[in-house]
Amino acid sequence: MMWDSALFLSTLTPKFYVALTGTSSLISGLILIFEWWYFRKYGTSFIEQVSLNHISPWIGGVEENGSNSSGSSSSVSPPNSVPECKVWRNPLNLFRGAEYQRFYWATNKEPLTYYDMNLSAQDHQTFFTCEADIGKAEYEIMQTAWRERNPIVRIKAARRAIELNSECAPAYILLAEEEATTITEAEKIFKQSLKVAEMNYKKSQQIQHQGSVLEAQHRRDTNVLIYIKRRLAMCARRLGKLKEAVKIFRDLTKEVPPIMNVLNIHENLIEALLEMQAYADVQAVLAKYDDISLPKSATICYTAALLKARLVADKFSADVASKRGLTAAEMSAVEAIHRAVEFNPHVPKYLLEIKPLILPPEHVLKRGDSEAIAYSFFHLQHWKNIEGALNLLHCTWEGTFRMLPYPLERGHLFYPYPTCTECADRELLPAFHEVSVYPKKELPFFIIFTAGLCSFTALLALLTHQYPEPMGMVAKSLLNWMSLPLYYIYEKVENFLPSNLLQQLSRI
């Protein structure tokens, strides 16, 4: 005999419905919490991972090449082909006293993180100290001064070092960077330190071959001299003395000491030339540094795109281009934009002012949000100076993502996008900034489904508790309505099959 749903439902009490929906809501809530935690930690849904990696192969088998459902395989990204996330010194870093400190006074927000400042302290110790400093009180003071967190303590230490030795160039650097509250003051101190650095450089140059210690001292004096010249050029750039800044930057690019590999002074030169609108000179610099064997940067890629966009941007129209197609020059500009966006996809939102800019950090992660901020902070005005350049970028930059459906697994012109950029950027950028993430992590379907199920069952439990009799009637009506197809199928089967066979089946 068939199960009688009406008899079963009549025996259920409202407490049963409350217990049922409450238990379901509790289980759904626990699943939701676990799913959300797993997604925040690993960037994917646990249920989805289990379905793709364990259930799907069991049901449908595994492809011959061992690739998963997203299309990735070992042939896409060879072992050790993706470079590690390396933090670089920002070539356009600001002055702590004259710029970062003034921002803090105006907003009461710390523009630099301790992680970023610690990296700078390590840089200063590496380039401005050496083993020849042992036993020299002023240089030993500076060795500890770079590591101090309190800026007041650092400044006092630098002043004490100068009192002990008026030729301690690293102490002048610290004062120019942190004590000077304007660029003019910083330039004045750097000019004073330049005389000291040149004198120390000439002295150590004459005795550098007399031992490894003296050779290290000369290397330190070379680093100090180059750093001071670069900061003087940046002061000139800030004060509008562009020709002076470009001359110093050009002279520095001819230097070959190891510190030059860290400073990337050619990016300072490119930015200053763009401010002068000397586009032919910018193209000449790019021809030297935009080489397949040299590391790329947002400045290199986006400046190349800007120069190509400059040739067509003023007459470009998206409507006209969609009807007649792109010309050869327009296609070249669009391809350059796609190349730049593939290298660093965070930049366009800052250039198009979709996302607000903040002061750039002292270190950047190539292809990361920190590099995008550092580039856009100074180069946004250069894009605005070229009529139609931002419009061309606006119309074309998102097309890059259609070419790269799986950017973490496959690249077009560059290596796949590194997965470590988000964590490093969060360390480099201040807490009040919303870090840009690529590719954007969307909530998996299972988290949304579990949240909906949890909310729905919780609502049922509440309604059943408040209105037990009406909810019981609603539940009976729904079950009766859902059982109608089963009754219909049973009646049809009963007409075709003999009754004794159905009785035997019901007994089983």
PDB file of C-alpha atoms in Angstrom, residues 138-139 158-173 175 189 192-197 199-200 203:
ATOM      1  CA  GLU A 138      80.133  58.822  13.713  1.00  0.00           C
ATOM      2  CA  TYR A 139      79.602  55.983  11.232  1.00  0.00           C
ATOM      3  CA  ALA A 158      72.500  62.270  12.474  1.00  0.00           C
ATOM      4  CA  ARG A 159      73.196  65.631  14.144  1.00  0.00           C
ATOM      5  CA  ARG A 160      75.427  63.935  16.723  1.00  0.00           C
ATOM      6  CA  ALA A 161      77.347  62.175  13.931  1.00  0.00           C
ATOM      7  CA  ILE A 162      77.968  65.526  12.201  1.00  0.00           C
ATOM      8  CA  GLU A 163      79.181  67.001  15.492  1.00  0.00           C
ATOM      9  CA  LEU A 164      81.741  64.197  15.737  1.00  0.00           C
ATOM     10  CA  ASN A 165      82.734  64.473  12.063  1.00  0.00           C
ATOM     11  CA  SER A 166      81.560  67.261   9.782  1.00  0.00           C
ATOM     12  CA  GLU A 167      82.485  65.097   6.754  1.00  0.00           C
ATOM     13  CA  CYS A 168      79.996  62.297   7.542  1.00  0.00           C
ATOM     14  CA  ALA A 169      77.988  62.427   4.310  1.00  0.00           C
ATOM     15  CA  PRO A 170      75.365  59.753   5.280  1.00  0.00           C
ATOM     16  CA  ALA A 171      74.302  61.970   8.201  1.00  0.00           C
ATOM     17  CA  TYR A 172      73.598  64.859   5.820  1.00  0.00           C
ATOM     18  CA  ILE A 173      71.508  62.501   3.675  1.00  0.00           C
ATOM     19  CA  LEU A 175      68.816  65.233   7.578  1.00  0.00           C
ATOM     20  CA  ILE A 189      71.252  70.252   2.593  1.00  0.00           C
ATOM     21  CA  GLN A 192      76.071  70.824   1.239  1.00  0.00           C
ATOM     22  CA  SER A 193      76.380  67.037   1.425  1.00  0.00           C
ATOM     23  CA  LEU A 194      77.461  66.878  -2.242  1.00  0.00           C
ATOM     24  CA  LYS A 195      80.650  68.820  -1.441  1.00  0.00           C
ATOM     25  CA  VAL A 196      81.433  66.448   1.406  1.00  0.00           C
ATOM     26  CA  ALA A 197      80.641  63.361  -0.690  1.00  0.00           C
ATOM     27  CA  MET A 199      85.745  65.134  -1.186  1.00  0.00           C
ATOM     28  CA  ASN A 200      85.336  61.694   0.445  1.00  0.00           C
ATOM     29  CA  LYS A 203      90.149  60.563  -1.010  1.00  0.00           C
TER      30      LYS A 203
END
